[in-house]
PDB file of C-alpha atoms in Angstrom:
ATOM      1  CA  UNK T   1     121.129 103.634 152.869  1.00 37.00           C
ATOM      2  CA  UNK T   2     121.244 103.305 148.949  1.00 35.00           C
ATOM      3  CA  UNK T   3     120.011 106.142 147.028  1.00 41.00           C
ATOM      4  CA  UNK T   4     118.088 105.470 144.314  1.00 40.00           C
ATOM      5  CA  UNK T   5     119.242 105.036 140.541  1.00 40.00           C
ATOM      6  CA  UNK T   6     118.348 107.773 138.482  1.00 48.00           C
ATOM      7  CA  UNK T   7     115.910 107.421 135.434  1.00 41.00           C
ATOM      8  CA  UNK T   8     117.209 107.338 132.400  1.00 45.00           C
ATOM      9  CA  UNK T   9     115.903 110.374 129.678  1.00 49.00           C
ATOM     10  CA  UNK T  10     113.631 107.829 127.381  1.00 47.00           C
ATOM     11  CA  UNK T  11     112.811 106.039 130.878  1.00 43.00           C
ATOM     12  CA  UNK T  12     111.508 109.656 132.373  1.00 48.00           C
ATOM     13  CA  UNK T  13     109.800 110.873 129.553  1.00 51.00           C
ATOM     14  CA  UNK T  14     107.697 107.331 129.101  1.00 50.00           C
ATOM     15  CA  UNK T  15     106.378 107.875 133.214  1.00 47.00           C
ATOM     16  CA  UNK T  16     105.682 111.397 132.544  1.00 52.00           C
ATOM     17  CA  UNK T  17     103.483 110.453 129.242  1.00 72.00           C
ATOM     18  CA  UNK T  18     101.823 107.237 130.988  1.00 74.00           C
ATOM     19  CA  UNK T  19     101.780 110.023 133.820  1.00 78.00           C
ATOM     20  CA  UNK T  20      99.801 112.483 132.128  1.00 83.00           C
ATOM     21  CA  UNK T  21      97.494 110.442 130.355  1.00 82.00           C
ATOM     22  CA  UNK T  22      96.545 109.111 133.562  1.00 84.00           C
ATOM     23  CA  UNK T  23      95.786 112.260 134.794  1.00 88.00           C
ATOM     24  CA  UNK T  24      93.738 112.821 131.189  1.00 88.00           C
ATOM     25  CA  UNK T  25      91.232 109.762 131.574  1.00 90.00           C
ATOM     26  CA  UNK T  26      91.257 110.536 134.515  1.00 91.00           C
ATOM     27  CA  UNK T  27      89.494 114.321 134.123  1.00 92.00           C
ATOM     28  CA  UNK T  28      87.905 112.411 131.119  1.00 91.00           C
ATOM     29  CA  UNK T  29      85.858 109.699 132.655  1.00 95.00           C
ATOM     30  CA  UNK T  30      86.732 108.902 136.357  1.00 95.00           C
ATOM     31  CA  UNK T  31      83.827 106.416 135.940  1.00 97.00           C
ATOM     32  CA  UNK T  32      85.865 104.019 133.051  1.00 97.00           C
ATOM     33  CA  UNK T  33      89.115 105.238 135.364  1.00 96.00           C
ATOM     34  CA  UNK T  34      88.462 104.218 139.074  1.00 97.00           C
ATOM     35  CA  UNK T  35      86.426 101.429 137.579  1.00 97.00           C
ATOM     36  CA  UNK T  36      90.207 100.518 135.933  1.00 97.00           C
ATOM     37  CA  UNK T  37      91.672 100.734 138.635  1.00 97.00           C
ATOM     38  CA  UNK T  38      90.002  98.057 140.574  1.00 97.00           C
ATOM     39  CA  UNK T  39      91.371  96.157 137.681  1.00 98.00           C
ATOM     40  CA  UNK T  40      94.650  96.344 138.705  1.00 97.00           C
ATOM     41  CA  UNK T  41      93.677  95.553 142.604  1.00 97.00           C
ATOM     42  CA  UNK T  42      92.397  92.199 141.193  1.00 97.00           C
ATOM     43  CA  UNK T  43      95.388  91.609 138.702  1.00 97.00           C
ATOM     44  CA  UNK T  44      97.894  91.934 140.975  1.00 97.00           C
ATOM     45  CA  UNK T  45      95.012  89.685 143.430  1.00 96.00           C
ATOM     46  CA  UNK T  46      94.867  86.554 140.954  1.00 97.00           C
ATOM     47  CA  UNK T  47      98.265  87.122 140.770  1.00 97.00           C
ATOM     48  CA  UNK T  48      99.553  85.969 143.972  1.00 97.00           C
ATOM     49  CA  UNK T  49      96.703  83.855 144.165  1.00 96.00           C
ATOM     50  CA  UNK T  50      99.068  81.845 140.901  1.00 95.00           C
ATOM     51  CA  UNK T  51     101.675  81.872 143.295  1.00 95.00           C
ATOM     52  CA  UNK T  52     100.378  80.533 146.172  1.00 95.00           C
ATOM     53  CA  UNK T  53      97.281  78.244 145.321  1.00 93.00           C
ATOM     54  CA  UNK T  54      98.215  75.227 143.362  1.00 92.00           C
ATOM     55  CA  UNK T  55      94.136  74.267 143.184  1.00 94.00           C
ATOM     56  CA  UNK T  56      93.430  73.065 139.360  1.00 90.00           C
ATOM     57  CA  UNK T  57      90.047  73.882 137.309  1.00 88.00           C
ATOM     58  CA  UNK T  58      88.919  72.436 133.708  1.00 79.00           C
ATOM     59  CA  UNK T  59      92.830  71.606 133.969  1.00 79.00           C
ATOM     60  CA  UNK T  60      94.743  75.413 134.780  1.00 84.00           C
ATOM     61  CA  UNK T  61      95.543  77.399 137.891  1.00 92.00           C
ATOM     62  CA  UNK T  62      92.220  78.535 139.467  1.00 94.00           C
ATOM     63  CA  UNK T  63      93.699  81.687 138.950  1.00 95.00           C
ATOM     64  CA  UNK T  64      94.078  82.212 135.757  1.00 93.00           C
ATOM     65  CA  UNK T  65      91.258  82.695 134.384  1.00 92.00           C
ATOM     66  CA  UNK T  66      90.690  85.512 137.494  1.00 96.00           C
ATOM     67  CA  UNK T  67      93.852  87.219 135.959  1.00 96.00           C
ATOM     68  CA  UNK T  68      93.043  86.924 131.880  1.00 93.00           C
ATOM     69  CA  UNK T  69      89.189  88.469 133.089  1.00 94.00           C
ATOM     70  CA  UNK T  70      91.566  91.072 134.836  1.00 97.00           C
ATOM     71  CA  UNK T  71      93.529  92.275 132.006  1.00 95.00           C
ATOM     72  CA  UNK T  72      90.938  92.185 129.344  1.00 93.00           C
ATOM     73  CA  UNK T  73      88.737  94.723 131.431  1.00 95.00           C
ATOM     74  CA  UNK T  74      90.444  96.941 132.520  1.00 96.00           C
ATOM     75  CA  UNK T  75      91.701  97.013 128.759  1.00 95.00           C
ATOM     76  CA  UNK T  76      88.599  97.819 127.984  1.00 96.00           C
ATOM     77  CA  UNK T  77      87.392 100.207 130.231  1.00 97.00           C
ATOM     78  CA  UNK T  78      90.018 102.677 130.034  1.00 95.00           C
ATOM     79  CA  UNK T  79      90.267 102.130 126.145  1.00 95.00           C
ATOM     80  CA  UNK T  80      86.250 102.675 126.570  1.00 96.00           C
ATOM     81  CA  UNK T  81      86.982 105.862 128.443  1.00 95.00           C
ATOM     82  CA  UNK T  82      88.962 107.598 125.415  1.00 92.00           C
ATOM     83  CA  UNK T  83      87.488 106.623 123.276  1.00 94.00           C
ATOM     84  CA  UNK T  84      84.102 108.412 124.856  1.00 95.00           C
ATOM     85  CA  UNK T  85      86.552 111.484 126.051  1.00 93.00           C
ATOM     86  CA  UNK T  86      86.598 111.979 122.016  1.00 91.00           C
ATOM     87  CA  UNK T  87      82.396 112.213 121.681  1.00 95.00           C
ATOM     88  CA  UNK T  88      81.712 116.443 121.497  1.00 93.00           C
ATOM     89  CA  UNK T  89      79.926 118.037 124.906  1.00 92.00           C
ATOM     90  CA  UNK T  90      76.175 117.336 123.366  1.00 95.00           C
ATOM     91  CA  UNK T  91      77.542 113.486 124.463  1.00 95.00           C
ATOM     92  CA  UNK T  92      78.172 114.108 127.535  1.00 95.00           C
ATOM     93  CA  UNK T  93      75.158 113.373 129.652  1.00 96.00           C
ATOM     94  CA  UNK T  94      74.860 110.244 127.474  1.00 97.00           C
ATOM     95  CA  UNK T  95      78.507 109.135 128.442  1.00 97.00           C
ATOM     96  CA  UNK T  96      78.146 108.950 131.849  1.00 97.00           C
ATOM     97  CA  UNK T  97      75.474 106.953 131.694  1.00 97.00           C
ATOM     98  CA  UNK T  98      77.399 104.152 129.350  1.00 97.00           C
ATOM     99  CA  UNK T  99      80.677 104.783 131.596  1.00 97.00           C
ATOM    100  CA  UNK T 100      78.678 102.841 134.790  1.00 97.00           C
ATOM    101  CA  UNK T 101      76.637 100.912 133.282  1.00 97.00           C
ATOM    102  CA  UNK T 102      80.145  99.726 131.755  1.00 97.00           C
ATOM    103  CA  UNK T 103      81.842 100.348 134.607  1.00 98.00           C
ATOM    104  CA  UNK T 104      78.958  98.809 137.087  1.00 97.00           C
ATOM    105  CA  UNK T 105      78.398  95.924 134.707  1.00 97.00           C
ATOM    106  CA  UNK T 106      82.517  94.760 134.590  1.00 97.00           C
ATOM    107  CA  UNK T 107      83.232  95.407 138.419  1.00 97.00           C
ATOM    108  CA  UNK T 108      80.272  93.129 138.805  1.00 97.00           C
ATOM    109  CA  UNK T 109      80.975  90.378 136.701  1.00 96.00           C
ATOM    110  CA  UNK T 110      85.110  90.237 138.184  1.00 96.00           C
ATOM    111  CA  UNK T 111      83.690  89.891 141.872  1.00 96.00           C
ATOM    112  CA  UNK T 112      81.221  86.544 140.492  1.00 96.00           C
ATOM    113  CA  UNK T 113      84.330  85.064 138.582  1.00 96.00           C
ATOM    114  CA  UNK T 114      87.375  86.046 141.927  1.00 96.00           C
ATOM    115  CA  UNK T 115      84.206  84.498 144.428  1.00 96.00           C
ATOM    116  CA  UNK T 116      84.346  81.738 142.456  1.00 96.00           C
ATOM    117  CA  UNK T 117      88.203  80.557 141.929  1.00 95.00           C
ATOM    118  CA  UNK T 118      88.207  81.175 146.101  1.00 95.00           C
ATOM    119  CA  UNK T 119      85.859  78.966 145.710  1.00 95.00           C
ATOM    120  CA  UNK T 120      87.827  76.368 143.932  1.00 94.00           C
ATOM    121  CA  UNK T 121      85.373  76.297 140.919  1.00 93.00           C
ATOM    122  CA  UNK T 122      84.111  77.747 137.696  1.00 90.00           C
ATOM    123  CA  UNK T 123      82.682  81.266 136.744  1.00 91.00           C
ATOM    124  CA  UNK T 124      81.290  79.931 133.690  1.00 83.00           C
ATOM    125  CA  UNK T 125      78.055  77.566 132.479  1.00 82.00           C
ATOM    126  CA  UNK T 126      78.318  76.437 135.829  1.00 85.00           C
ATOM    127  CA  UNK T 127      75.142  75.292 137.388  1.00 85.00           C
ATOM    128  CA  UNK T 128      76.162  72.502 139.877  1.00 89.00           C
ATOM    129  CA  UNK T 129      74.709  73.694 143.059  1.00 94.00           C
ATOM    130  CA  UNK T 130      71.580  77.387 143.626  1.00 94.00           C
ATOM    131  CA  UNK T 131      74.550  79.367 144.647  1.00 95.00           C
ATOM    132  CA  UNK T 132      76.840  78.403 141.131  1.00 93.00           C
ATOM    133  CA  UNK T 133      73.761  79.185 139.398  1.00 94.00           C
ATOM    134  CA  UNK T 134      73.102  82.054 140.821  1.00 95.00           C
ATOM    135  CA  UNK T 135      76.598  83.720 140.530  1.00 95.00           C
ATOM    136  CA  UNK T 136      76.247  82.802 136.974  1.00 92.00           C
ATOM    137  CA  UNK T 137      72.606  83.795 136.343  1.00 93.00           C
ATOM    138  CA  UNK T 138      73.908  87.740 138.278  1.00 95.00           C
ATOM    139  CA  UNK T 139      76.920  87.594 136.153  1.00 93.00           C
ATOM    140  CA  UNK T 140      75.004  86.861 132.885  1.00 90.00           C
ATOM    141  CA  UNK T 141      72.678  90.045 133.819  1.00 94.00           C
ATOM    142  CA  UNK T 142      75.021  92.636 133.220  1.00 94.00           C
ATOM    143  CA  UNK T 143      76.933  90.983 130.463  1.00 91.00           C
ATOM    144  CA  UNK T 144      73.488  91.713 128.928  1.00 92.00           C
ATOM    145  CA  UNK T 145      73.660  95.181 130.975  1.00 95.00           C
ATOM    146  CA  UNK T 146      77.083  95.673 129.380  1.00 94.00           C
ATOM    147  CA  UNK T 147      76.307  94.470 126.273  1.00 92.00           C
ATOM    148  CA  UNK T 148      73.345  97.258 126.157  1.00 95.00           C
ATOM    149  CA  UNK T 149      75.852 100.106 127.034  1.00 95.00           C
ATOM    150  CA  UNK T 150      77.956  98.516 124.279  1.00 94.00           C
ATOM    151  CA  UNK T 151      74.978  99.373 120.839  1.00 95.00           C
ATOM    152  CA  UNK T 152      73.963 102.614 123.292  1.00 96.00           C
ATOM    153  CA  UNK T 153      78.240 103.143 122.100  1.00 96.00           C
ATOM    154  CA  UNK T 154      78.007 102.043 118.687  1.00 96.00           C
ATOM    155  CA  UNK T 155      75.260 104.793 118.063  1.00 96.00           C
ATOM    156  CA  UNK T 156      76.741 107.486 119.939  1.00 97.00           C
ATOM    157  CA  UNK T 157      80.088 107.183 118.081  1.00 96.00           C
ATOM    158  CA  UNK T 158      78.563 106.413 114.771  1.00 95.00           C
ATOM    159  CA  UNK T 159      75.508 109.624 115.572  1.00 96.00           C
ATOM    160  CA  UNK T 160      77.977 111.658 117.020  1.00 95.00           C
ATOM    161  CA  UNK T 161      81.501 113.017 114.997  1.00 91.00           C
ATOM    162  CA  UNK T 162      84.101 112.074 117.821  1.00 93.00           C
ATOM    163  CA  UNK T 163      86.948 114.201 117.290  1.00 92.00           C
ATOM    164  CA  UNK T 164      90.416 113.683 115.343  1.00 92.00           C
ATOM    165  CA  UNK T 165      92.093 112.895 111.608  1.00 94.00           C
ATOM    166  CA  UNK T 166      89.492 110.347 109.745  1.00 94.00           C
ATOM    167  CA  UNK T 167      91.401 107.476 109.566  1.00 96.00           C
ATOM    168  CA  UNK T 168      90.986 107.903 113.915  1.00 96.00           C
ATOM    169  CA  UNK T 169      86.961 108.190 113.324  1.00 96.00           C
ATOM    170  CA  UNK T 170      86.831 104.820 111.316  1.00 97.00           C
ATOM    171  CA  UNK T 171      88.865 102.896 113.830  1.00 97.00           C
ATOM    172  CA  UNK T 172      86.711 103.818 116.567  1.00 97.00           C
ATOM    173  CA  UNK T 173      83.569 103.428 114.993  1.00 97.00           C
ATOM    174  CA  UNK T 174      84.593  99.907 113.862  1.00 97.00           C
ATOM    175  CA  UNK T 175      85.971  99.425 116.682  1.00 97.00           C
ATOM    176  CA  UNK T 176      83.450  99.497 118.840  1.00 96.00           C
ATOM    177  CA  UNK T 177      81.032  97.884 115.620  1.00 96.00           C
ATOM    178  CA  UNK T 178      83.351  95.150 115.449  1.00 96.00           C
ATOM    179  CA  UNK T 179      83.318  94.880 119.760  1.00 95.00           C
ATOM    180  CA  UNK T 180      79.794  94.382 119.505  1.00 92.00           C
ATOM    181  CA  UNK T 181      79.908  91.234 117.816  1.00 89.00           C
ATOM    182  CA  UNK T 182      82.585  89.504 119.571  1.00 88.00           C
ATOM    183  CA  UNK T 183      80.428  90.223 122.811  1.00 86.00           C
ATOM    184  CA  UNK T 184      77.353  88.610 120.905  1.00 84.00           C
ATOM    185  CA  UNK T 185      79.705  85.448 120.433  1.00 84.00           C
ATOM    186  CA  UNK T 186      80.241  85.184 124.070  1.00 80.00           C
ATOM    187  CA  UNK T 187      76.132  84.699 124.233  1.00 78.00           C
ATOM    188  CA  UNK T 188      76.819  81.643 121.834  1.00 81.00           C
ATOM    189  CA  UNK T 189      79.108  80.279 124.199  1.00 82.00           C
ATOM    190  CA  UNK T 190      76.369  80.864 126.762  1.00 77.00           C
ATOM    191  CA  UNK T 191      73.960  79.209 124.749  1.00 79.00           C
ATOM    192  CA  UNK T 192      75.809  75.960 124.194  1.00 78.00           C
ATOM    193  CA  UNK T 193      76.579  75.549 128.187  1.00 75.00           C
ATOM    194  CA  UNK T 194      80.586  75.956 127.149  1.00 82.00           C
ATOM    195  CA  UNK T 195      83.097  76.918 125.129  1.00 82.00           C
ATOM    196  CA  UNK T 196      84.791  73.811 123.010  1.00 82.00           C
ATOM    197  CA  UNK T 197      82.993  72.688 120.617  1.00 84.00           C
ATOM    198  CA  UNK T 198      82.735  68.466 120.030  1.00 82.00           C
ATOM    199  CA  UNK T 199      84.529  68.415 123.280  1.00 82.00           C
ATOM    200  CA  UNK T 200      84.253  68.541 126.315  1.00 81.00           C
ATOM    201  CA  UNK T 201      85.585  72.171 128.906  1.00 76.00           C
ATOM    202  CA  UNK T 202      88.974  70.773 130.387  1.00 74.00           C
ATOM    203  CA  UNK T 203      91.051  69.356 127.760  1.00 75.00           C
ATOM    204  CA  UNK T 204      94.327  69.458 126.596  1.00 77.00           C
ATOM    205  CA  UNK T 205      94.640  73.320 125.118  1.00 75.00           C
ATOM    206  CA  UNK T 206      97.575  75.886 124.052  1.00 75.00           C
ATOM    207  CA  UNK T 207      99.847  76.727 127.412  1.00 76.00           C
ATOM    208  CA  UNK T 208      98.478  79.629 129.282  1.00 70.00           C
ATOM    209  CA  UNK T 209      95.560  80.443 126.951  1.00 74.00           C
ATOM    210  CA  UNK T 210      93.931  77.304 127.750  1.00 74.00           C
ATOM    211  CA  UNK T 211      92.289  77.539 124.237  1.00 78.00           C
ATOM    212  CA  UNK T 212      91.550  73.130 123.309  1.00 78.00           C
ATOM    213  CA  UNK T 213      94.198  71.508 120.972  1.00 81.00           C
ATOM    214  CA  UNK T 214      91.816  69.194 120.319  1.00 86.00           C
ATOM    215  CA  UNK T 215      88.739  70.785 119.827  1.00 83.00           C
ATOM    216  CA  UNK T 216      87.063  73.634 118.264  1.00 85.00           C
ATOM    217  CA  UNK T 217      86.756  77.169 121.078  1.00 87.00           C
ATOM    218  CA  UNK T 218      84.866  79.410 120.393  1.00 89.00           C
ATOM    219  CA  UNK T 219      86.834  81.784 122.796  1.00 88.00           C
ATOM    220  CA  UNK T 220      89.683  82.856 120.514  1.00 91.00           C
ATOM    221  CA  UNK T 221      87.198  84.325 117.859  1.00 91.00           C
ATOM    222  CA  UNK T 222      85.416  86.017 121.177  1.00 90.00           C
ATOM    223  CA  UNK T 223      88.900  87.325 122.309  1.00 90.00           C
ATOM    224  CA  UNK T 224      89.652  88.497 118.578  1.00 93.00           C
ATOM    225  CA  UNK T 225      87.005  90.678 118.211  1.00 93.00           C
ATOM    226  CA  UNK T 226      86.609  92.156 121.535  1.00 92.00           C
ATOM    227  CA  UNK T 227      89.934  93.339 120.500  1.00 94.00           C
ATOM    228  CA  UNK T 228      88.453  94.975 118.520  1.00 96.00           C
ATOM    229  CA  UNK T 229      88.242  98.123 120.752  1.00 96.00           C
ATOM    230  CA  UNK T 230      92.287  98.915 120.994  1.00 96.00           C
ATOM    231  CA  UNK T 231      92.871  97.332 117.397  1.00 96.00           C
ATOM    232  CA  UNK T 232      90.491  99.208 115.159  1.00 97.00           C
ATOM    233  CA  UNK T 233      90.724 102.695 117.170  1.00 96.00           C
ATOM    234  CA  UNK T 234      95.035 102.116 116.659  1.00 96.00           C
ATOM    235  CA  UNK T 235      95.227 101.232 112.978  1.00 97.00           C
ATOM    236  CA  UNK T 236      93.245 103.842 111.852  1.00 96.00           C
ATOM    237  CA  UNK T 237      95.278 106.679 114.250  1.00 95.00           C
ATOM    238  CA  UNK T 238      98.731 105.308 112.465  1.00 96.00           C
ATOM    239  CA  UNK T 239      97.555 104.861 109.149  1.00 97.00           C
ATOM    240  CA  UNK T 240      95.854 109.314 109.554  1.00 95.00           C
ATOM    241  CA  UNK T 241      99.678 109.404 110.697  1.00 93.00           C
ATOM    242  CA  UNK T 242     101.417 107.767 107.985  1.00 93.00           C
ATOM    243  CA  UNK T 243      98.506 107.396 104.467  1.00 93.00           C
ATOM    244  CA  UNK T 244      96.355 110.887 105.533  1.00 91.00           C
ATOM    245  CA  UNK T 245      95.044 111.419 102.290  1.00 92.00           C
ATOM    246  CA  UNK T 246      93.764 107.442 102.027  1.00 95.00           C
ATOM    247  CA  UNK T 247      93.710 106.601 106.340  1.00 95.00           C
ATOM    248  CA  UNK T 248      89.702 106.216 105.772  1.00 95.00           C
ATOM    249  CA  UNK T 249      88.873 104.541 103.011  1.00 96.00           C
ATOM    250  CA  UNK T 250      92.599 101.838 104.942  1.00 97.00           C
ATOM    251  CA  UNK T 251      90.448 101.582 107.600  1.00 97.00           C
ATOM    252  CA  UNK T 252      87.416 100.232 106.591  1.00 97.00           C
ATOM    253  CA  UNK T 253      89.875  97.324 104.445  1.00 98.00           C
ATOM    254  CA  UNK T 254      92.194  96.647 107.662  1.00 97.00           C
ATOM    255  CA  UNK T 255      88.215  95.867 109.177  1.00 97.00           C
ATOM    256  CA  UNK T 256      86.716  94.016 106.371  1.00 97.00           C
ATOM    257  CA  UNK T 257      90.067  91.904 106.857  1.00 97.00           C
ATOM    258  CA  UNK T 258      89.735  91.698 110.599  1.00 97.00           C
ATOM    259  CA  UNK T 259      85.985  90.599 110.657  1.00 96.00           C
ATOM    260  CA  UNK T 260      86.687  87.563 107.938  1.00 97.00           C
ATOM    261  CA  UNK T 261      89.232  86.574 110.449  1.00 96.00           C
ATOM    262  CA  UNK T 262      87.313  86.821 113.708  1.00 95.00           C
ATOM    263  CA  UNK T 263      84.419  84.530 111.597  1.00 94.00           C
ATOM    264  CA  UNK T 264      86.504  82.711 109.918  1.00 94.00           C
ATOM    265  CA  UNK T 265      87.977  81.861 113.452  1.00 92.00           C
ATOM    266  CA  UNK T 266      84.096  81.118 114.580  1.00 92.00           C
ATOM    267  CA  UNK T 267      82.974  79.002 111.588  1.00 93.00           C
ATOM    268  CA  UNK T 268      86.268  77.052 111.929  1.00 93.00           C
ATOM    269  CA  UNK T 269      85.466  76.820 115.842  1.00 89.00           C
ATOM    270  CA  UNK T 270      81.533  75.882 115.469  1.00 90.00           C
ATOM    271  CA  UNK T 271      83.124  72.426 113.498  1.00 91.00           C
ATOM    272  CA  UNK T 272      85.031  71.375 115.813  1.00 87.00           C
ATOM    273  CA  UNK T 273      88.445  71.654 114.384  1.00 84.00           C
ATOM    274  CA  UNK T 274      90.968  73.466 116.986  1.00 86.00           C
ATOM    275  CA  UNK T 275      93.355  76.541 115.913  1.00 80.00           C
ATOM    276  CA  UNK T 276      95.742  74.416 117.017  1.00 78.00           C
ATOM    277  CA  UNK T 277      96.418  71.120 117.559  1.00 72.00           C
ATOM    278  CA  UNK T 278      99.122  68.715 119.488  1.00 66.00           C
TER     279      UNK T 278
END
């Protein structure tokens, strides 16, 4: 039997850092931490499906959407857990309720997406049968629950002072606020009954992503808005290290540029213009 190769000092340090981070995360918010692990399991399931299941839905492999949503949900849950952990003790009860609502909402949504993928059909905007309509309605209900939880989280980070330097604090506050805007853009797609503007869903799209290359696609603005939850706190944290005296103002400036990019992509999509045409 071959002996295991020793890890390099850098790899060992990285492993210990991630291990420490996960222990802190579980201690600070076990509900969101375990919901994230459910998404890890579903991501592995979806990746296996991509290898073994050759069916296509709207022109993409049937397990592509579950894989993307599992990864996005994982980032959301663990990021939210980390951000809420920086709130002071008086917010602890509200944090537990927000965390439970967000965790339940995301797990139910992923269960719906994976169920429809296994059935070989789409999960979103699907009312082809009574069962399809029921699944999409259930998803819509829990998307609403998650949106209400996000509104509450926004209130908490603005009402209480999160721990950390000014740039990071403003990054957390603005990141959650822009994330909420991104969630509202998802509601626009639900109202339209599709994510493509100017053509039916399922046409030519960017490889792996599926964003339309012949018409407007609201998913890009939605994606960018949702991931403000990671981008703006990271920006604020970095600015607090590099420009501590001006970090707060620079974080606001960065958030303004970010929102302008989201708005530009949304307006471009609503005009039916793709980001890339080929």
